[in-house]
Amino acid sequence: KAGVTQTPRYLIKTRGQQVTLSCSPISGHRSVSWYQQTPGQGLQFLFEYFSETQRNKGNFPGRFSGRQFSNSRSEMNVSTLELGDSALYLCASGTGVGSIYGYTFGSGTRLTVV
Amino acid sequence: GQQVMQIPQYQHVQEGEDFTTYCNSSTTLSNIQWYKQRPGGHPVFLIQLVKSGEVKKQKRLTFQFGEAKKNSSLHITATQTTDVGTYFCADSFYGGATNKLIFGTGTLLAVQP
């Protein structure tokens, strides 16, 4: 079956701009989680959506937001970009109810803020 | 908040040598999942451990969950160059309104042929 699709793969933005990243989960998966990966902070949980509802949010400022559509596709948005937002943003697809198969990650979007 | 630390941060081995990474949590772990991330890649799920003292094997990989559910380990026997990458443990919360992974700091494994 098709994997997790994230678009775009690479993005360069200027400080102060906003950006929207997209994630299409595995067919049938209703949970989409987002993670930020940086060399300094490692992999950090941003938020999780399940059936169009945000169920949990990590410790990130309100500039980071997201949503999920009825087809389970998810978008995350970062407004007023800062240099420190440069990172690999990963989305993870899951059943949302616990699985021995874990989460399936997309290839990520590499965001560079200049 | 919870901290999940892994040691070592980095290990360089000769091909054929064994490798172990240790994962330690400041709080009791719910379930532990292990992921591997190849250089330039994304995390790939390896396994989940649920029960205290659980041991699971996947070919040359052995995963262990501590008796007190505060630590876990991954041991690779006779490493190969294909084992190169960063290994992450993650506390996996399921249930109710909380479904997320708290990742460990990772161990980067380099294998010299």
PDB file of N, CA, C and O in Angstrom, chain A residues 31 33 35 43-45 47-50 55-58 92 94-100 102-103, chain B residues 1-4 25-35 45 47-50 65 69 89-104:
ATOM      1  N   SER A  31      -5.088   8.783  12.206  1.00  0.00           N
ATOM      2  CA  SER A  31      -4.254   9.614  13.071  1.00  0.00           C
ATOM      3  C   SER A  31      -3.061  10.145  12.298  1.00  0.00           C
ATOM      4  O   SER A  31      -2.361   9.391  11.613  1.00  0.00           O
ATOM      5  N   SER A  33       0.275  12.586  13.193  1.00  0.00           N
ATOM      6  CA  SER A  33       1.057  13.348  14.171  1.00  0.00           C
ATOM      7  C   SER A  33       2.150  14.095  13.438  1.00  0.00           C
ATOM      8  O   SER A  33       2.625  13.647  12.386  1.00  0.00           O
ATOM      9  N   TYR A  35       6.001  16.010  13.905  1.00  0.00           N
ATOM     10  CA  TYR A  35       7.204  16.104  14.727  1.00  0.00           C
ATOM     11  C   TYR A  35       8.194  17.059  14.066  1.00  0.00           C
ATOM     12  O   TYR A  35       8.270  17.136  12.840  1.00  0.00           O
ATOM     13  N   LEU A  43      13.996  14.948  18.152  1.00  0.00           N
ATOM     14  CA  LEU A  43      12.644  14.770  17.626  1.00  0.00           C
ATOM     15  C   LEU A  43      11.647  15.205  18.681  1.00  0.00           C
ATOM     16  O   LEU A  43      11.567  14.619  19.758  1.00  0.00           O
ATOM     17  N   GLN A  44      10.850  16.226  18.354  1.00  0.00           N
ATOM     18  CA  GLN A  44       9.886  16.744  19.314  1.00  0.00           C
ATOM     19  C   GLN A  44       8.472  16.697  18.743  1.00  0.00           C
ATOM     20  O   GLN A  44       8.237  17.078  17.599  1.00  0.00           O
ATOM     21  N   PHE A  45       7.547  16.278  19.587  1.00  0.00           N
ATOM     22  CA  PHE A  45       6.143  16.160  19.209  1.00  0.00           C
ATOM     23  C   PHE A  45       5.503  17.536  19.097  1.00  0.00           C
ATOM     24  O   PHE A  45       5.627  18.371  19.999  1.00  0.00           O
ATOM     25  N   PHE A  47       1.942  18.026  17.401  1.00  0.00           N
ATOM     26  CA  PHE A  47       0.526  17.766  17.689  1.00  0.00           C
ATOM     27  C   PHE A  47       0.065  16.514  16.971  1.00  0.00           C
ATOM     28  O   PHE A  47       0.742  16.011  16.074  1.00  0.00           O
ATOM     29  N   GLU A  48      -1.104  16.055  17.385  1.00  0.00           N
ATOM     30  CA  GLU A  48      -1.710  14.871  16.785  1.00  0.00           C
ATOM     31  C   GLU A  48      -3.162  15.157  16.455  1.00  0.00           C
ATOM     32  O   GLU A  48      -3.882  15.775  17.243  1.00  0.00           O
ATOM     33  N   TYR A  49      -3.565  14.724  15.276  1.00  0.00           N
ATOM     34  CA  TYR A  49      -4.951  14.855  14.849  1.00  0.00           C
ATOM     35  C   TYR A  49      -5.543  13.473  14.631  1.00  0.00           C
ATOM     36  O   TYR A  49      -4.872  12.565  14.119  1.00  0.00           O
ATOM     37  N   PHE A  50      -6.796  13.358  15.009  1.00  0.00           N
ATOM     38  CA  PHE A  50      -7.526  12.104  14.825  1.00  0.00           C
ATOM     39  C   PHE A  50      -8.946  12.465  14.448  1.00  0.00           C
ATOM     40  O   PHE A  50      -9.625  13.190  15.192  1.00  0.00           O
ATOM     41  N   ARG A  55      -6.004  16.130  19.163  1.00  0.00           N
ATOM     42  CA  ARG A  55      -6.141  15.428  20.428  1.00  0.00           C
ATOM     43  C   ARG A  55      -5.053  15.814  21.421  1.00  0.00           C
ATOM     44  O   ARG A  55      -5.245  15.692  22.622  1.00  0.00           O
ATOM     45  N   ASN A  56      -3.939  16.224  20.903  1.00  0.00           N
ATOM     46  CA  ASN A  56      -2.841  16.520  21.815  1.00  0.00           C
ATOM     47  C   ASN A  56      -1.893  17.505  21.157  1.00  0.00           C
ATOM     48  O   ASN A  56      -1.742  17.493  19.927  1.00  0.00           O
ATOM     49  N   LYS A  57      -1.283  18.336  21.960  1.00  0.00           N
ATOM     50  CA  LYS A  57      -0.381  19.347  21.429  1.00  0.00           C
ATOM     51  C   LYS A  57       0.885  19.374  22.274  1.00  0.00           C
ATOM     52  O   LYS A  57       0.823  19.290  23.503  1.00  0.00           O
ATOM     53  N   GLY A  58       2.002  19.497  21.598  1.00  0.00           N
ATOM     54  CA  GLY A  58       3.284  19.570  22.288  1.00  0.00           C
ATOM     55  C   GLY A  58       3.560  20.986  22.749  1.00  0.00           C
ATOM     56  O   GLY A  58       2.724  21.878  22.629  1.00  0.00           O
ATOM     57  N   ALA A  92       3.641  11.536  10.965  1.00  0.00           N
ATOM     58  CA  ALA A  92       3.555  10.115  11.268  1.00  0.00           C
ATOM     59  C   ALA A  92       2.104   9.685  11.167  1.00  0.00           C
ATOM     60  O   ALA A  92       1.210  10.324  11.722  1.00  0.00           O
ATOM     61  N   GLY A  94      -0.851   6.806  11.749  1.00  0.00           N
ATOM     62  CA  GLY A  94      -1.139   5.691  12.639  1.00  0.00           C
ATOM     63  C   GLY A  94      -2.621   5.399  12.702  1.00  0.00           C
ATOM     64  O   GLY A  94      -3.438   6.182  12.214  1.00  0.00           O
ATOM     65  N   THR A  95      -2.948   4.297  13.328  1.00  0.00           N
ATOM     66  CA  THR A  95      -4.360   3.948  13.473  1.00  0.00           C
ATOM     67  C   THR A  95      -5.031   4.828  14.515  1.00  0.00           C
ATOM     68  O   THR A  95      -6.232   5.011  14.504  1.00  0.00           O
ATOM     69  N   GLY A  96      -4.214   5.354  15.427  1.00  0.00           N
ATOM     70  CA  GLY A  96      -4.762   6.256  16.437  1.00  0.00           C
ATOM     71  C   GLY A  96      -5.280   5.570  17.671  1.00  0.00           C
ATOM     72  O   GLY A  96      -5.679   6.226  18.632  1.00  0.00           O
ATOM     73  N   VAL A  97      -5.290   4.255  17.673  1.00  0.00           N
ATOM     74  CA  VAL A  97      -5.813   3.552  18.840  1.00  0.00           C
ATOM     75  C   VAL A  97      -4.793   2.573  19.399  1.00  0.00           C
ATOM     76  O   VAL A  97      -5.123   1.643  20.111  1.00  0.00           O
ATOM     77  N   GLY A  98      -3.555   2.774  19.038  1.00  0.00           N
ATOM     78  CA  GLY A  98      -2.513   1.897  19.553  1.00  0.00           C
ATOM     79  C   GLY A  98      -2.312   0.722  18.625  1.00  0.00           C
ATOM     80  O   GLY A  98      -3.258   0.078  18.213  1.00  0.00           O
ATOM     81  N   SER A  99      -1.094   0.466  18.266  1.00  0.00           N
ATOM     82  CA  SER A  99      -0.839  -0.617  17.314  1.00  0.00           C
ATOM     83  C   SER A  99       0.548  -1.200  17.545  1.00  0.00           C
ATOM     84  O   SER A  99       1.483  -0.460  17.836  1.00  0.00           O
ATOM     85  N   ILE A 100       0.651  -2.489  17.388  1.00  0.00           N
ATOM     86  CA  ILE A 100       1.966  -3.117  17.499  1.00  0.00           C
ATOM     87  C   ILE A 100       2.827  -2.778  16.295  1.00  0.00           C
ATOM     88  O   ILE A 100       4.011  -3.073  16.283  1.00  0.00           O
ATOM     89  N   GLY A 102       3.329   0.307  15.256  1.00  0.00           N
ATOM     90  CA  GLY A 102       3.918   1.618  15.430  1.00  0.00           C
ATOM     91  C   GLY A 102       3.379   2.635  14.451  1.00  0.00           C
ATOM     92  O   GLY A 102       2.288   2.493  13.898  1.00  0.00           O
ATOM     93  N   TYR A 103       4.159   3.672  14.279  1.00  0.00           N
ATOM     94  CA  TYR A 103       3.810   4.737  13.369  1.00  0.00           C
ATOM     95  C   TYR A 103       4.644   4.626  12.096  1.00  0.00           C
ATOM     96  O   TYR A 103       5.788   4.191  12.123  1.00  0.00           O
TER      97      TYR A 103
ATOM     98  N   GLY B   1       9.309  18.121  32.617  1.00  0.00           N
ATOM     99  CA  GLY B   1       8.638  17.063  31.881  1.00  0.00           C
ATOM    100  C   GLY B   1       9.514  15.829  31.738  1.00  0.00           C
ATOM    101  O   GLY B   1      10.673  15.799  32.153  1.00  0.00           O
ATOM    102  N   GLN B   2       8.944  14.828  31.137  1.00  0.00           N
ATOM    103  CA  GLN B   2       9.668  13.564  30.972  1.00  0.00           C
ATOM    104  C   GLN B   2      10.897  13.745  30.080  1.00  0.00           C
ATOM    105  O   GLN B   2      10.842  14.468  29.082  1.00  0.00           O
ATOM    106  N   GLN B   3      11.975  13.081  30.455  1.00  0.00           N
ATOM    107  CA  GLN B   3      13.178  13.072  29.634  1.00  0.00           C
ATOM    108  C   GLN B   3      13.553  11.625  29.340  1.00  0.00           C
ATOM    109  O   GLN B   3      13.564  10.776  30.234  1.00  0.00           O
ATOM    110  N   VAL B   4      13.841  11.370  28.080  1.00  0.00           N
ATOM    111  CA  VAL B   4      14.273  10.036  27.668  1.00  0.00           C
ATOM    112  C   VAL B   4      15.667  10.171  27.074  1.00  0.00           C
ATOM    113  O   VAL B   4      15.839  10.799  26.027  1.00  0.00           O
ATOM    114  N   SER B  25      14.554   6.482  31.011  1.00  0.00           N
ATOM    115  CA  SER B  25      13.523   7.506  31.179  1.00  0.00           C
ATOM    116  C   SER B  25      13.495   8.018  32.613  1.00  0.00           C
ATOM    117  O   SER B  25      13.728   7.269  33.556  1.00  0.00           O
ATOM    118  N   SER B  26      13.160   9.294  32.732  1.00  0.00           N
ATOM    119  CA  SER B  26      13.038   9.886  34.066  1.00  0.00           C
ATOM    120  C   SER B  26      11.733   9.460  34.744  1.00  0.00           C
ATOM    121  O   SER B  26      11.588   9.608  35.959  1.00  0.00           O
ATOM    122  N   THR B  27      10.801   8.953  33.959  1.00  0.00           N
ATOM    123  CA  THR B  27       9.524   8.471  34.501  1.00  0.00           C
ATOM    124  C   THR B  27       9.234   7.086  33.936  1.00  0.00           C
ATOM    125  O   THR B  27       9.900   6.636  33.003  1.00  0.00           O
ATOM    126  N   THR B  28       8.257   6.432  34.494  1.00  0.00           N
ATOM    127  CA  THR B  28       7.897   5.097  34.010  1.00  0.00           C
ATOM    128  C   THR B  28       7.400   5.172  32.569  1.00  0.00           C
ATOM    129  O   THR B  28       6.581   6.036  32.226  1.00  0.00           O
ATOM    130  N   LEU B  29       7.925   4.287  31.749  1.00  0.00           N
ATOM    131  CA  LEU B  29       7.536   4.255  30.341  1.00  0.00           C
ATOM    132  C   LEU B  29       6.202   3.547  30.164  1.00  0.00           C
ATOM    133  O   LEU B  29       5.903   2.579  30.870  1.00  0.00           O
ATOM    134  N   SER B  30       5.411   4.038  29.225  1.00  0.00           N
ATOM    135  CA  SER B  30       4.130   3.378  28.928  1.00  0.00           C
ATOM    136  C   SER B  30       4.424   2.124  28.106  1.00  0.00           C
ATOM    137  O   SER B  30       4.356   1.009  28.590  1.00  0.00           O
ATOM    138  N   ASN B  31       4.709   2.332  26.841  1.00  0.00           N
ATOM    139  CA  ASN B  31       5.221   1.276  25.974  1.00  0.00           C
ATOM    140  C   ASN B  31       6.481   1.850  25.355  1.00  0.00           C
ATOM    141  O   ASN B  31       6.627   3.061  25.249  1.00  0.00           O
ATOM    142  N   ILE B  32       7.387   1.012  24.920  1.00  0.00           N
ATOM    143  CA  ILE B  32       8.590   1.520  24.284  1.00  0.00           C
ATOM    144  C   ILE B  32       8.608   1.069  22.835  1.00  0.00           C
ATOM    145  O   ILE B  32       8.334  -0.100  22.519  1.00  0.00           O
ATOM    146  N   GLN B  33       8.850   2.022  21.967  1.00  0.00           N
ATOM    147  CA  GLN B  33       9.030   1.698  20.554  1.00  0.00           C
ATOM    148  C   GLN B  33      10.458   2.060  20.161  1.00  0.00           C
ATOM    149  O   GLN B  33      11.060   2.975  20.710  1.00  0.00           O
ATOM    150  N   TRP B  34      10.964   1.319  19.200  1.00  0.00           N
ATOM    151  CA  TRP B  34      12.293   1.593  18.657  1.00  0.00           C
ATOM    152  C   TRP B  34      12.185   1.904  17.176  1.00  0.00           C
ATOM    153  O   TRP B  34      11.444   1.242  16.449  1.00  0.00           O
ATOM    154  N   TYR B  35      12.941   2.921  16.773  1.00  0.00           N
ATOM    155  CA  TYR B  35      12.973   3.354  15.377  1.00  0.00           C
ATOM    156  C   TYR B  35      14.420   3.460  14.919  1.00  0.00           C
ATOM    157  O   TYR B  35      15.335   3.737  15.704  1.00  0.00           O
ATOM    158  N   PHE B  45       9.912   2.328  11.927  1.00  0.00           N
ATOM    159  CA  PHE B  45       9.534   1.535  13.095  1.00  0.00           C
ATOM    160  C   PHE B  45      10.212   0.176  13.071  1.00  0.00           C
ATOM    161  O   PHE B  45      10.218  -0.513  12.048  1.00  0.00           O
ATOM    162  N   ILE B  47      10.137  -1.991  16.375  1.00  0.00           N
ATOM    163  CA  ILE B  47       9.424  -2.893  17.274  1.00  0.00           C
ATOM    164  C   ILE B  47       8.779  -2.112  18.411  1.00  0.00           C
ATOM    165  O   ILE B  47       9.160  -0.960  18.686  1.00  0.00           O
ATOM    166  N   GLN B  48       7.813  -2.730  19.061  1.00  0.00           N
ATOM    167  CA  GLN B  48       7.212  -2.171  20.271  1.00  0.00           C
ATOM    168  C   GLN B  48       7.295  -3.205  21.391  1.00  0.00           C
ATOM    169  O   GLN B  48       7.031  -4.388  21.171  1.00  0.00           O
ATOM    170  N   LEU B  49       7.654  -2.741  22.570  1.00  0.00           N
ATOM    171  CA  LEU B  49       7.655  -3.585  23.766  1.00  0.00           C
ATOM    172  C   LEU B  49       6.619  -3.011  24.726  1.00  0.00           C
ATOM    173  O   LEU B  49       6.515  -1.790  24.873  1.00  0.00           O
ATOM    174  N   VAL B  50       5.901  -3.902  25.389  1.00  0.00           N
ATOM    175  CA  VAL B  50       4.795  -3.468  26.227  1.00  0.00           C
ATOM    176  C   VAL B  50       4.948  -3.920  27.683  1.00  0.00           C
ATOM    177  O   VAL B  50       4.643  -3.175  28.615  1.00  0.00           O
ATOM    178  N   PHE B  65      13.014  -4.726  27.557  1.00  0.00           N
ATOM    179  CA  PHE B  65      12.306  -3.729  28.345  1.00  0.00           C
ATOM    180  C   PHE B  65      12.626  -4.005  29.805  1.00  0.00           C
ATOM    181  O   PHE B  65      12.492  -5.135  30.265  1.00  0.00           O
ATOM    182  N   LYS B  69      10.219  -0.863  33.941  1.00  0.00           N
ATOM    183  CA  LYS B  69       9.703  -0.080  32.811  1.00  0.00           C
ATOM    184  C   LYS B  69      10.241   1.356  32.829  1.00  0.00           C
ATOM    185  O   LYS B  69       9.525   2.301  32.486  1.00  0.00           O
ATOM    186  N   CYS B  89      14.802   5.319  20.731  1.00  0.00           N
ATOM    187  CA  CYS B  89      13.719   4.721  21.488  1.00  0.00           C
ATOM    188  C   CYS B  89      12.660   5.808  21.662  1.00  0.00           C
ATOM    189  O   CYS B  89      12.963   7.004  21.539  1.00  0.00           O
ATOM    190  N   ALA B  90      11.442   5.413  21.926  1.00  0.00           N
ATOM    191  CA  ALA B  90      10.376   6.387  22.123  1.00  0.00           C
ATOM    192  C   ALA B  90       9.341   5.821  23.077  1.00  0.00           C
ATOM    193  O   ALA B  90       8.905   4.668  22.920  1.00  0.00           O
ATOM    194  N   ASP B  91       8.968   6.629  24.049  1.00  0.00           N
ATOM    195  CA  ASP B  91       7.871   6.261  24.937  1.00  0.00           C
ATOM    196  C   ASP B  91       6.591   6.492  24.160  1.00  0.00           C
ATOM    197  O   ASP B  91       6.360   7.580  23.618  1.00  0.00           O
ATOM    198  N   SER B  92       5.779   5.474  24.091  1.00  0.00           N
ATOM    199  CA  SER B  92       4.597   5.528  23.254  1.00  0.00           C
ATOM    200  C   SER B  92       3.344   5.553  24.117  1.00  0.00           C
ATOM    201  O   SER B  92       3.040   4.595  24.819  1.00  0.00           O
ATOM    202  N   PHE B  93       2.655   6.682  24.081  1.00  0.00           N
ATOM    203  CA  PHE B  93       1.415   6.846  24.838  1.00  0.00           C
ATOM    204  C   PHE B  93       0.229   6.532  23.947  1.00  0.00           C
ATOM    205  O   PHE B  93       0.111   7.061  22.848  1.00  0.00           O
ATOM    206  N   TYR B  94      -0.642   5.681  24.442  1.00  0.00           N
ATOM    207  CA  TYR B  94      -1.884   5.434  23.730  1.00  0.00           C
ATOM    208  C   TYR B  94      -3.024   5.562  24.712  1.00  0.00           C
ATOM    209  O   TYR B  94      -2.914   5.185  25.858  1.00  0.00           O
ATOM    210  N   GLY B  95      -4.115   6.029  24.202  1.00  0.00           N
ATOM    211  CA  GLY B  95      -5.288   5.985  25.060  1.00  0.00           C
ATOM    212  C   GLY B  95      -5.867   7.348  25.337  1.00  0.00           C
ATOM    213  O   GLY B  95      -5.149   8.316  25.538  1.00  0.00           O
ATOM    214  N   GLY B  96      -7.150   7.433  25.316  1.00  0.00           N
ATOM    215  CA  GLY B  96      -7.853   8.672  25.629  1.00  0.00           C
ATOM    216  C   GLY B  96      -7.461   9.763  24.667  1.00  0.00           C
ATOM    217  O   GLY B  96      -7.405   9.556  23.459  1.00  0.00           O
ATOM    218  N   ALA B  97      -7.132  10.908  25.200  1.00  0.00           N
ATOM    219  CA  ALA B  97      -6.789  12.050  24.364  1.00  0.00           C
ATOM    220  C   ALA B  97      -5.294  12.150  24.124  1.00  0.00           C
ATOM    221  O   ALA B  97      -4.817  13.121  23.567  1.00  0.00           O
ATOM    222  N   THR B  98      -4.562  11.159  24.529  1.00  0.00           N
ATOM    223  CA  THR B  98      -3.106  11.261  24.421  1.00  0.00           C
ATOM    224  C   THR B  98      -2.558  10.154  23.546  1.00  0.00           C
ATOM    225  O   THR B  98      -2.607   8.991  23.914  1.00  0.00           O
ATOM    226  N   ASN B  99      -2.108  10.513  22.391  1.00  0.00           N
ATOM    227  CA  ASN B  99      -1.429   9.557  21.525  1.00  0.00           C
ATOM    228  C   ASN B  99      -0.208  10.263  20.975  1.00  0.00           C
ATOM    229  O   ASN B  99      -0.338  11.130  20.111  1.00  0.00           O
ATOM    230  N   LYS B 100       0.947   9.948  21.470  1.00  0.00           N
ATOM    231  CA  LYS B 100       2.148  10.616  20.997  1.00  0.00           C
ATOM    232  C   LYS B 100       3.364   9.788  21.360  1.00  0.00           C
ATOM    233  O   LYS B 100       3.301   8.861  22.164  1.00  0.00           O
ATOM    234  N   LEU B 101       4.467  10.161  20.747  1.00  0.00           N
ATOM    235  CA  LEU B 101       5.755   9.549  21.045  1.00  0.00           C
ATOM    236  C   LEU B 101       6.648  10.586  21.692  1.00  0.00           C
ATOM    237  O   LEU B 101       6.759  11.711  21.207  1.00  0.00           O
ATOM    238  N   ILE B 102       7.320  10.181  22.764  1.00  0.00           N
ATOM    239  CA  ILE B 102       8.373  10.996  23.348  1.00  0.00           C
ATOM    240  C   ILE B 102       9.682  10.309  23.000  1.00  0.00           C
ATOM    241  O   ILE B 102       9.993   9.225  23.521  1.00  0.00           O
ATOM    242  N   PHE B 103      10.415  10.910  22.101  1.00  0.00           N
ATOM    243  CA  PHE B 103      11.611  10.273  21.588  1.00  0.00           C
ATOM    244  C   PHE B 103      12.795  10.447  22.527  1.00  0.00           C
ATOM    245  O   PHE B 103      12.935  11.476  23.198  1.00  0.00           O
ATOM    246  N   GLY B 104      13.649   9.442  22.520  1.00  0.00           N
ATOM    247  CA  GLY B 104      14.932   9.548  23.183  1.00  0.00           C
ATOM    248  C   GLY B 104      15.871  10.379  22.338  1.00  0.00           C
ATOM    249  O   GLY B 104      15.549  10.785  21.219  1.00  0.00           O
TER     250      GLY B 104
END
